[in-house]
Amino acid sequence: MNTSVHTSPPQHAVVSPDQWLKERKALLAREKELLRLQDQIARERRALPWTRIDKPYTFDTPEGPRALADLFEGRGQLIVQHFMLGAGWEQGCPSCSFMADHTDGMTVHLAQRDIAFVAVSHAPLVEIARFRQRMGWKFRWVSSHGSDFNHDFHVSFTPEEEARGEVYYNYRMQPFEIDELPGISVFVKNGAGEVFHTYSAYRRGVEAMMGTYHLIDLTPRGRDEDALSYPMAWVRHHDRYEPAPVPAPAGACCQAHA
């Protein structure tokens, strides 16, 4: 079923070019305020203290078992996408896949800034490889199956937590939803090979990877999700979308009723 909402643009005032320019400049001043605030928050994010990773996490990779420090691949910084793909799942989460669709074009640029990227999922590597091949992605993707990594970063939950009905996610206790949830974590490695956790984001914080949303937000209808059962209900795996509707030629409706 196609849950996309295709409606006419909302009714807006139509004004002269001079009036439009006046109002656009007023909005530009607000946009600049937002950019300055984003820059300030980025500085505060970089100033956060670090915590050393002492637990010896091991990941299953196509090259064999690897430690967290190995995932940096010689770089000093590492971004991890906590990708929702649990053991036995037929396919990965559509929203996490939406995030991942943006990744392959970014990794070459991240590497120029001393940043490695890896997706980590709780599913066994063979299940990751099968879905990765289907989606045609090239970015590095490893398995934390058998490791505490996902649990320690609060994106996978145990049957005991599920039975309790509450889990710790996004820095607070909240009702259990599903045994896997999304996130992004950032790590840094020093010259001595020590690894530190510097940042993690969950919920809407993962929109940092969703460049499509940033473009959608520029359009008159914006995200247009109010009528959906939940905000991202329209998102599909990129090989599961129905063809986009083809607009009728101008005047076709009138000709049909002539």
C-alpha atoms as a PDB file:
ATOM      1  CA  MET A   1       0.000   0.000   0.000  1.00  0.00           C
ATOM      2  CA  ASN A   2       1.274   3.441  -0.896  1.00  0.00           C
ATOM      3  CA  THR A   3       0.928   5.676   2.179  1.00  0.00           C
ATOM      4  CA  SER A   4       2.332   8.773   0.471  1.00  0.00           C
ATOM      5  CA  VAL A   5       0.134  11.820   0.792  1.00  0.00           C
ATOM      6  CA  HIS A   6      -0.210  13.711  -2.483  1.00  0.00           C
ATOM      7  CA  THR A   7      -2.307  16.794  -1.915  1.00  0.00           C
ATOM      8  CA  SER A   8      -2.487  20.211  -3.474  1.00  0.00           C
ATOM      9  CA  PRO A   9      -0.131  22.797  -1.992  1.00  0.00           C
ATOM     10  CA  PRO A  10      -1.730  24.725   0.876  1.00  0.00           C
ATOM     11  CA  GLN A  11      -3.413  27.988  -0.003  1.00  0.00           C
ATOM     12  CA  HIS A  12      -1.013  30.889   0.354  1.00  0.00           C
ATOM     13  CA  ALA A  13      -1.150  34.599  -0.191  1.00  0.00           C
ATOM     14  CA  VAL A  14       0.080  35.700  -3.591  1.00  0.00           C
ATOM     15  CA  VAL A  15       1.964  38.986  -3.369  1.00  0.00           C
ATOM     16  CA  SER A  16       4.112  41.267  -5.476  1.00  0.00           C
ATOM     17  CA  PRO A  17       7.829  40.468  -5.935  1.00  0.00           C
ATOM     18  CA  ASP A  18       8.714  43.411  -3.674  1.00  0.00           C
ATOM     19  CA  GLN A  19       6.487  42.127  -0.864  1.00  0.00           C
ATOM     20  CA  TRP A  20       7.834  38.578  -1.309  1.00  0.00           C
ATOM     21  CA  LEU A  21      11.405  39.882  -1.067  1.00  0.00           C
ATOM     22  CA  LYS A  22      10.591  41.800   2.122  1.00  0.00           C
ATOM     23  CA  GLU A  23       9.148  38.695   3.780  1.00  0.00           C
ATOM     24  CA  ARG A  24      11.948  36.456   2.496  1.00  0.00           C
ATOM     25  CA  LYS A  25      14.545  38.767   4.027  1.00  0.00           C
ATOM     26  CA  ALA A  26      12.705  38.667   7.353  1.00  0.00           C
ATOM     27  CA  LEU A  27      12.794  34.856   7.275  1.00  0.00           C
ATOM     28  CA  LEU A  28      16.460  34.944   6.264  1.00  0.00           C
ATOM     29  CA  ALA A  29      17.240  36.834   9.469  1.00  0.00           C
ATOM     30  CA  ARG A  30      15.539  34.031  11.449  1.00  0.00           C
ATOM     31  CA  GLU A  31      17.404  31.366   9.462  1.00  0.00           C
ATOM     32  CA  LYS A  32      20.701  33.057  10.289  1.00  0.00           C
ATOM     33  CA  GLU A  33      19.735  33.056  13.974  1.00  0.00           C
ATOM     34  CA  LEU A  34      19.113  29.311  13.722  1.00  0.00           C
ATOM     35  CA  LEU A  35      22.445  28.706  11.978  1.00  0.00           C
ATOM     36  CA  ARG A  36      24.292  30.654  14.670  1.00  0.00           C
ATOM     37  CA  LEU A  37      22.497  28.593  17.327  1.00  0.00           C
ATOM     38  CA  GLN A  38      23.395  25.372  15.500  1.00  0.00           C
ATOM     39  CA  ASP A  39      27.032  26.484  15.382  1.00  0.00           C
ATOM     40  CA  GLN A  40      26.963  27.207  19.111  1.00  0.00           C
ATOM     41  CA  ILE A  41      25.417  23.821  19.898  1.00  0.00           C
ATOM     42  CA  ALA A  42      28.057  22.144  17.709  1.00  0.00           C
ATOM     43  CA  ARG A  43      30.773  23.874  19.755  1.00  0.00           C
ATOM     44  CA  GLU A  44      29.113  22.692  22.963  1.00  0.00           C
ATOM     45  CA  ARG A  45      28.837  19.173  21.536  1.00  0.00           C
ATOM     46  CA  ARG A  46      32.568  19.146  20.772  1.00  0.00           C
ATOM     47  CA  ALA A  47      33.270  20.385  24.295  1.00  0.00           C
ATOM     48  CA  LEU A  48      31.475  17.460  25.962  1.00  0.00           C
ATOM     49  CA  PRO A  49      33.740  15.314  28.156  1.00  0.00           C
ATOM     50  CA  TRP A  50      34.717  11.859  26.913  1.00  0.00           C
ATOM     51  CA  THR A  51      34.435   8.490  28.594  1.00  0.00           C
ATOM     52  CA  ARG A  52      37.001   5.760  27.930  1.00  0.00           C
ATOM     53  CA  ILE A  53      35.782   2.445  26.500  1.00  0.00           C
ATOM     54  CA  ASP A  54      37.390  -0.233  28.634  1.00  0.00           C
ATOM     55  CA  LYS A  55      35.142  -3.184  27.744  1.00  0.00           C
ATOM     56  CA  PRO A  56      36.701  -5.373  24.997  1.00  0.00           C
ATOM     57  CA  TYR A  57      33.877  -5.414  22.449  1.00  0.00           C
ATOM     58  CA  THR A  58      34.321  -7.827  19.554  1.00  0.00           C
ATOM     59  CA  PHE A  59      32.492  -7.480  16.227  1.00  0.00           C
ATOM     60  CA  ASP A  60      32.001 -10.044  13.502  1.00  0.00           C
ATOM     61  CA  THR A  61      33.220  -8.569  10.196  1.00  0.00           C
ATOM     62  CA  PRO A  62      33.843  -9.986   6.706  1.00  0.00           C
ATOM     63  CA  GLU A  63      37.551 -10.028   7.639  1.00  0.00           C
ATOM     64  CA  GLY A  64      36.942 -11.919  10.886  1.00  0.00           C
ATOM     65  CA  PRO A  65      36.567 -10.783  14.522  1.00  0.00           C
ATOM     66  CA  ARG A  66      37.581  -7.175  15.121  1.00  0.00           C
ATOM     67  CA  ALA A  67      37.778  -4.914  18.182  1.00  0.00           C
ATOM     68  CA  LEU A  68      36.120  -1.491  18.345  1.00  0.00           C
ATOM     69  CA  ALA A  69      39.518   0.148  17.797  1.00  0.00           C
ATOM     70  CA  ASP A  70      39.886  -1.782  14.523  1.00  0.00           C
ATOM     71  CA  LEU A  71      36.708  -0.241  13.107  1.00  0.00           C
ATOM     72  CA  PHE A  72      38.490   3.130  12.848  1.00  0.00           C
ATOM     73  CA  GLU A  73      40.489   1.688   9.917  1.00  0.00           C
ATOM     74  CA  GLY A  74      43.459   3.924  10.691  1.00  0.00           C
ATOM     75  CA  ARG A  75      41.453   7.089  11.289  1.00  0.00           C
ATOM     76  CA  GLY A  76      41.093   9.044  14.502  1.00  0.00           C
ATOM     77  CA  GLN A  77      37.298   9.395  14.628  1.00  0.00           C
ATOM     78  CA  LEU A  78      34.452   6.947  14.123  1.00  0.00           C
ATOM     79  CA  ILE A  79      30.726   7.402  13.519  1.00  0.00           C
ATOM     80  CA  VAL A  80      28.517   4.378  14.220  1.00  0.00           C
ATOM     81  CA  GLN A  81      24.987   3.986  12.933  1.00  0.00           C
ATOM     82  CA  HIS A  82      23.081   1.691  15.285  1.00  0.00           C
ATOM     83  CA  PHE A  83      21.104   0.015  12.505  1.00  0.00           C
ATOM     84  CA  MET A  84      17.906  -1.790  13.510  1.00  0.00           C
ATOM     85  CA  LEU A  85      18.361  -5.306  12.156  1.00  0.00           C
ATOM     86  CA  GLY A  86      17.791  -7.976  14.767  1.00  0.00           C
ATOM     87  CA  ALA A  87      18.597 -11.658  14.602  1.00  0.00           C
ATOM     88  CA  GLY A  88      16.098 -13.475  12.411  1.00  0.00           C
ATOM     89  CA  TRP A  89      14.594 -10.323  10.923  1.00  0.00           C
ATOM     90  CA  GLU A  90      13.616 -10.648   7.273  1.00  0.00           C
ATOM     91  CA  GLN A  91      14.866  -7.119   6.540  1.00  0.00           C
ATOM     92  CA  GLY A  92      16.223  -4.029   8.225  1.00  0.00           C
ATOM     93  CA  CYS A  93      14.130  -1.212   9.619  1.00  0.00           C
ATOM     94  CA  PRO A  94      12.792   1.019   6.787  1.00  0.00           C
ATOM     95  CA  SER A  95      13.722   4.210   8.659  1.00  0.00           C
ATOM     96  CA  CYS A  96      17.273   2.989   9.350  1.00  0.00           C
ATOM     97  CA  SER A  97      17.453   2.013   5.677  1.00  0.00           C
ATOM     98  CA  PHE A  98      16.322   5.542   4.758  1.00  0.00           C
ATOM     99  CA  MET A  99      19.252   6.820   6.814  1.00  0.00           C
ATOM    100  CA  ALA A 100      21.634   4.334   5.208  1.00  0.00           C
ATOM    101  CA  ASP A 101      20.587   5.327   1.680  1.00  0.00           C
ATOM    102  CA  HIS A 102      22.465   8.597   2.271  1.00  0.00           C
ATOM    103  CA  THR A 103      25.682   6.969   3.471  1.00  0.00           C
ATOM    104  CA  ASP A 104      27.665   5.743   0.478  1.00  0.00           C
ATOM    105  CA  GLY A 105      27.947   9.236  -0.969  1.00  0.00           C
ATOM    106  CA  MET A 106      29.212  10.620   2.340  1.00  0.00           C
ATOM    107  CA  THR A 107      31.899   8.152   3.361  1.00  0.00           C
ATOM    108  CA  VAL A 108      34.514   9.351   0.856  1.00  0.00           C
ATOM    109  CA  HIS A 109      34.108  12.896   2.178  1.00  0.00           C
ATOM    110  CA  LEU A 110      34.123  11.813   5.836  1.00  0.00           C
ATOM    111  CA  ALA A 111      37.417  10.029   5.225  1.00  0.00           C
ATOM    112  CA  GLN A 112      38.984  13.341   4.193  1.00  0.00           C
ATOM    113  CA  ARG A 113      38.186  14.671   7.668  1.00  0.00           C
ATOM    114  CA  ASP A 114      39.737  11.693   9.516  1.00  0.00           C
ATOM    115  CA  ILE A 115      36.338  10.065  10.099  1.00  0.00           C
ATOM    116  CA  ALA A 116      35.465   6.413   9.557  1.00  0.00           C
ATOM    117  CA  PHE A 117      31.864   5.206   9.318  1.00  0.00           C
ATOM    118  CA  VAL A 118      30.393   1.825  10.190  1.00  0.00           C
ATOM    119  CA  ALA A 119      26.882   0.473  10.663  1.00  0.00           C
ATOM    120  CA  VAL A 120      26.469  -1.976  13.543  1.00  0.00           C
ATOM    121  CA  SER A 121      23.549  -4.372  13.893  1.00  0.00           C
ATOM    122  CA  HIS A 122      22.650  -7.108  16.345  1.00  0.00           C
ATOM    123  CA  ALA A 123      21.864  -9.620  13.578  1.00  0.00           C
ATOM    124  CA  PRO A 124      24.469 -12.241  12.634  1.00  0.00           C
ATOM    125  CA  LEU A 125      26.811 -11.191   9.824  1.00  0.00           C
ATOM    126  CA  VAL A 126      25.291 -13.579   7.277  1.00  0.00           C
ATOM    127  CA  GLU A 127      21.895 -11.893   7.724  1.00  0.00           C
ATOM    128  CA  ILE A 128      23.452  -8.436   7.428  1.00  0.00           C
ATOM    129  CA  ALA A 129      25.264  -9.476   4.230  1.00  0.00           C
ATOM    130  CA  ARG A 130      22.070 -10.780   2.664  1.00  0.00           C
ATOM    131  CA  PHE A 131      20.148  -7.543   3.255  1.00  0.00           C
ATOM    132  CA  ARG A 132      23.151  -5.363   2.335  1.00  0.00           C
ATOM    133  CA  GLN A 133      23.419  -7.120  -1.018  1.00  0.00           C
ATOM    134  CA  ARG A 134      19.711  -6.653  -1.677  1.00  0.00           C
ATOM    135  CA  MET A 135      19.963  -2.914  -1.005  1.00  0.00           C
ATOM    136  CA  GLY A 136      23.179  -2.464  -2.987  1.00  0.00           C
ATOM    137  CA  TRP A 137      25.050  -0.598  -0.249  1.00  0.00           C
ATOM    138  CA  LYS A 138      28.844  -0.437  -0.086  1.00  0.00           C
ATOM    139  CA  PHE A 139      29.505   1.097   3.358  1.00  0.00           C
ATOM    140  CA  ARG A 140      31.098  -0.997   6.115  1.00  0.00           C
ATOM    141  CA  TRP A 141      28.554  -2.945   8.176  1.00  0.00           C
ATOM    142  CA  VAL A 142      29.431  -5.323  11.026  1.00  0.00           C
ATOM    143  CA  SER A 143      27.642  -7.512  13.539  1.00  0.00           C
ATOM    144  CA  SER A 144      27.603  -7.094  17.312  1.00  0.00           C
ATOM    145  CA  HIS A 145      25.892 -10.467  17.745  1.00  0.00           C
ATOM    146  CA  GLY A 146      27.145 -12.110  20.929  1.00  0.00           C
ATOM    147  CA  SER A 147      28.523  -8.795  22.208  1.00  0.00           C
ATOM    148  CA  ASP A 148      27.172  -6.394  24.846  1.00  0.00           C
ATOM    149  CA  PHE A 149      27.746  -3.426  22.538  1.00  0.00           C
ATOM    150  CA  ASN A 150      24.131  -2.825  21.509  1.00  0.00           C
ATOM    151  CA  HIS A 151      22.846  -3.279  25.043  1.00  0.00           C
ATOM    152  CA  ASP A 152      25.487  -1.004  26.533  1.00  0.00           C
ATOM    153  CA  PHE A 153      24.559   1.729  24.051  1.00  0.00           C
ATOM    154  CA  HIS A 154      20.858   1.195  24.760  1.00  0.00           C
ATOM    155  CA  VAL A 155      19.669   0.264  21.276  1.00  0.00           C
ATOM    156  CA  SER A 156      18.934  -3.455  21.854  1.00  0.00           C
ATOM    157  CA  PHE A 157      16.865  -4.817  24.715  1.00  0.00           C
ATOM    158  CA  THR A 158      16.665  -8.120  26.523  1.00  0.00           C
ATOM    159  CA  PRO A 159      13.583 -10.318  27.065  1.00  0.00           C
ATOM    160  CA  GLU A 160      13.794  -9.336  30.747  1.00  0.00           C
ATOM    161  CA  GLU A 161      13.572  -5.644  29.846  1.00  0.00           C
ATOM    162  CA  GLU A 162      10.693  -6.389  27.491  1.00  0.00           C
ATOM    163  CA  ALA A 163       8.863  -8.269  30.275  1.00  0.00           C
ATOM    164  CA  ARG A 164       9.429  -5.336  32.635  1.00  0.00           C
ATOM    165  CA  GLY A 165       7.749  -3.060  30.111  1.00  0.00           C
ATOM    166  CA  GLU A 166      10.317  -0.261  30.407  1.00  0.00           C
ATOM    167  CA  VAL A 167      13.709   0.322  28.832  1.00  0.00           C
ATOM    168  CA  TYR A 168      16.396   2.984  29.090  1.00  0.00           C
ATOM    169  CA  TYR A 169      16.503   4.807  25.761  1.00  0.00           C
ATOM    170  CA  ASN A 170      17.330   8.383  24.743  1.00  0.00           C
ATOM    171  CA  TYR A 171      18.639   9.079  28.258  1.00  0.00           C
ATOM    172  CA  ARG A 172      15.474   8.179  30.156  1.00  0.00           C
ATOM    173  CA  MET A 173      13.270   5.252  31.099  1.00  0.00           C
ATOM    174  CA  GLN A 174      10.330   4.823  28.743  1.00  0.00           C
ATOM    175  CA  PRO A 175       7.798   2.189  27.688  1.00  0.00           C
ATOM    176  CA  PHE A 176       9.146  -0.758  25.714  1.00  0.00           C
ATOM    177  CA  GLU A 177       8.389  -0.513  21.976  1.00  0.00           C
ATOM    178  CA  ILE A 178      10.534  -3.078  20.175  1.00  0.00           C
ATOM    179  CA  ASP A 179      13.711  -5.002  20.946  1.00  0.00           C
ATOM    180  CA  GLU A 180      15.845  -2.836  18.602  1.00  0.00           C
ATOM    181  CA  LEU A 181      15.890   0.980  18.288  1.00  0.00           C
ATOM    182  CA  PRO A 182      17.996   3.431  16.243  1.00  0.00           C
ATOM    183  CA  GLY A 183      20.860   5.675  17.220  1.00  0.00           C
ATOM    184  CA  ILE A 184      24.150   7.284  16.200  1.00  0.00           C
ATOM    185  CA  SER A 185      27.299   7.138  18.341  1.00  0.00           C
ATOM    186  CA  VAL A 186      30.654   8.862  17.931  1.00  0.00           C
ATOM    187  CA  PHE A 187      34.068   7.670  19.139  1.00  0.00           C
ATOM    188  CA  VAL A 188      37.626   8.985  19.044  1.00  0.00           C
ATOM    189  CA  LYS A 189      40.944   7.119  19.295  1.00  0.00           C
ATOM    190  CA  ASN A 190      44.136   8.648  20.650  1.00  0.00           C
ATOM    191  CA  GLY A 191      47.737   7.940  19.710  1.00  0.00           C
ATOM    192  CA  ALA A 192      47.988   5.242  22.368  1.00  0.00           C
ATOM    193  CA  GLY A 193      45.099   3.332  20.759  1.00  0.00           C
ATOM    194  CA  GLU A 194      42.635   4.143  23.572  1.00  0.00           C
ATOM    195  CA  VAL A 195      39.027   4.576  22.426  1.00  0.00           C
ATOM    196  CA  PHE A 196      36.644   7.134  23.930  1.00  0.00           C
ATOM    197  CA  HIS A 197      32.904   7.590  23.552  1.00  0.00           C
ATOM    198  CA  THR A 198      32.159  11.260  22.815  1.00  0.00           C
ATOM    199  CA  TYR A 199      28.500  11.474  21.745  1.00  0.00           C
ATOM    200  CA  SER A 200      25.310   9.517  21.067  1.00  0.00           C
ATOM    201  CA  ALA A 201      21.955  10.647  19.666  1.00  0.00           C
ATOM    202  CA  TYR A 202      18.613   8.888  19.448  1.00  0.00           C
ATOM    203  CA  ARG A 203      15.035   9.600  18.341  1.00  0.00           C
ATOM    204  CA  ARG A 204      15.028  12.655  16.073  1.00  0.00           C
ATOM    205  CA  GLY A 205      18.739  13.066  16.650  1.00  0.00           C
ATOM    206  CA  VAL A 206      19.275  10.451  13.930  1.00  0.00           C
ATOM    207  CA  GLU A 207      17.886  12.931  11.387  1.00  0.00           C
ATOM    208  CA  ALA A 208      21.511  14.071  11.104  1.00  0.00           C
ATOM    209  CA  MET A 209      21.808  11.278   8.502  1.00  0.00           C
ATOM    210  CA  MET A 210      18.543  12.062   6.697  1.00  0.00           C
ATOM    211  CA  GLY A 211      19.540  14.577   4.041  1.00  0.00           C
ATOM    212  CA  THR A 212      16.307  13.921   2.134  1.00  0.00           C
ATOM    213  CA  TYR A 213      14.302  15.387   5.012  1.00  0.00           C
ATOM    214  CA  HIS A 214      16.379  18.583   4.924  1.00  0.00           C
ATOM    215  CA  LEU A 215      15.399  19.084   1.283  1.00  0.00           C
ATOM    216  CA  ILE A 216      11.762  18.142   1.913  1.00  0.00           C
ATOM    217  CA  ASP A 217      11.653  20.800   4.631  1.00  0.00           C
ATOM    218  CA  LEU A 218      12.381  23.449   1.955  1.00  0.00           C
ATOM    219  CA  THR A 219       9.206  22.684   0.006  1.00  0.00           C
ATOM    220  CA  PRO A 220       5.720  24.246   0.445  1.00  0.00           C
ATOM    221  CA  ARG A 221       4.127  21.058   1.794  1.00  0.00           C
ATOM    222  CA  GLY A 222       7.130  20.131   3.936  1.00  0.00           C
ATOM    223  CA  ARG A 223       7.021  16.642   5.423  1.00  0.00           C
ATOM    224  CA  ASP A 224       3.245  16.425   4.967  1.00  0.00           C
ATOM    225  CA  GLU A 225       2.975  13.651   7.561  1.00  0.00           C
ATOM    226  CA  ASP A 226       0.122  14.818   9.794  1.00  0.00           C
ATOM    227  CA  ALA A 227      -2.404  12.439   8.235  1.00  0.00           C
ATOM    228  CA  LEU A 228      -0.140   9.392   8.572  1.00  0.00           C
ATOM    229  CA  SER A 229      -0.311   6.844  11.365  1.00  0.00           C
ATOM    230  CA  TYR A 230       3.207   7.900  12.434  1.00  0.00           C
ATOM    231  CA  PRO A 231       5.610  10.436  10.901  1.00  0.00           C
ATOM    232  CA  MET A 232       7.711   8.095   8.754  1.00  0.00           C
ATOM    233  CA  ALA A 233       4.906   5.778   7.651  1.00  0.00           C
ATOM    234  CA  TRP A 234       5.502   6.780   4.024  1.00  0.00           C
ATOM    235  CA  VAL A 235       9.115   5.555   4.020  1.00  0.00           C
ATOM    236  CA  ARG A 236       9.839   2.299   2.208  1.00  0.00           C
ATOM    237  CA  HIS A 237      12.990   0.370   1.399  1.00  0.00           C
ATOM    238  CA  HIS A 238      14.144   1.975  -1.831  1.00  0.00           C
ATOM    239  CA  ASP A 239      13.309  -1.189  -3.799  1.00  0.00           C
ATOM    240  CA  ARG A 240       9.766  -1.318  -2.396  1.00  0.00           C
ATOM    241  CA  TYR A 241       8.323   2.033  -3.464  1.00  0.00           C
ATOM    242  CA  GLU A 242       5.403   2.039  -5.853  1.00  0.00           C
ATOM    243  CA  PRO A 243       5.953   4.120  -8.993  1.00  0.00           C
ATOM    244  CA  ALA A 244       5.367   7.814  -8.371  1.00  0.00           C
ATOM    245  CA  PRO A 245       2.044   9.080  -9.802  1.00  0.00           C
ATOM    246  CA  VAL A 246       2.371  10.638 -13.246  1.00  0.00           C
ATOM    247  CA  PRO A 247       0.649  14.051 -13.384  1.00  0.00           C
ATOM    248  CA  ALA A 248      -2.118  14.337 -15.955  1.00  0.00           C
ATOM    249  CA  PRO A 249      -1.405  16.740 -18.844  1.00  0.00           C
ATOM    250  CA  ALA A 250      -2.759  20.239 -18.389  1.00  0.00           C
ATOM    251  CA  GLY A 251      -6.369  20.424 -19.519  1.00  0.00           C
ATOM    252  CA  ALA A 252      -6.822  16.665 -19.545  1.00  0.00           C
ATOM    253  CA  CYS A 253      -9.628  16.792 -16.972  1.00  0.00           C
ATOM    254  CA  CYS A 254     -11.575  19.359 -18.975  1.00  0.00           C
ATOM    255  CA  GLN A 255     -11.060  17.394 -22.215  1.00  0.00           C
ATOM    256  CA  ALA A 256     -12.278  14.213 -20.545  1.00  0.00           C
ATOM    257  CA  HIS A 257     -15.573  15.904 -19.636  1.00  0.00           C
ATOM    258  CA  ALA A 258     -16.001  17.759 -22.909  1.00  0.00           C
END
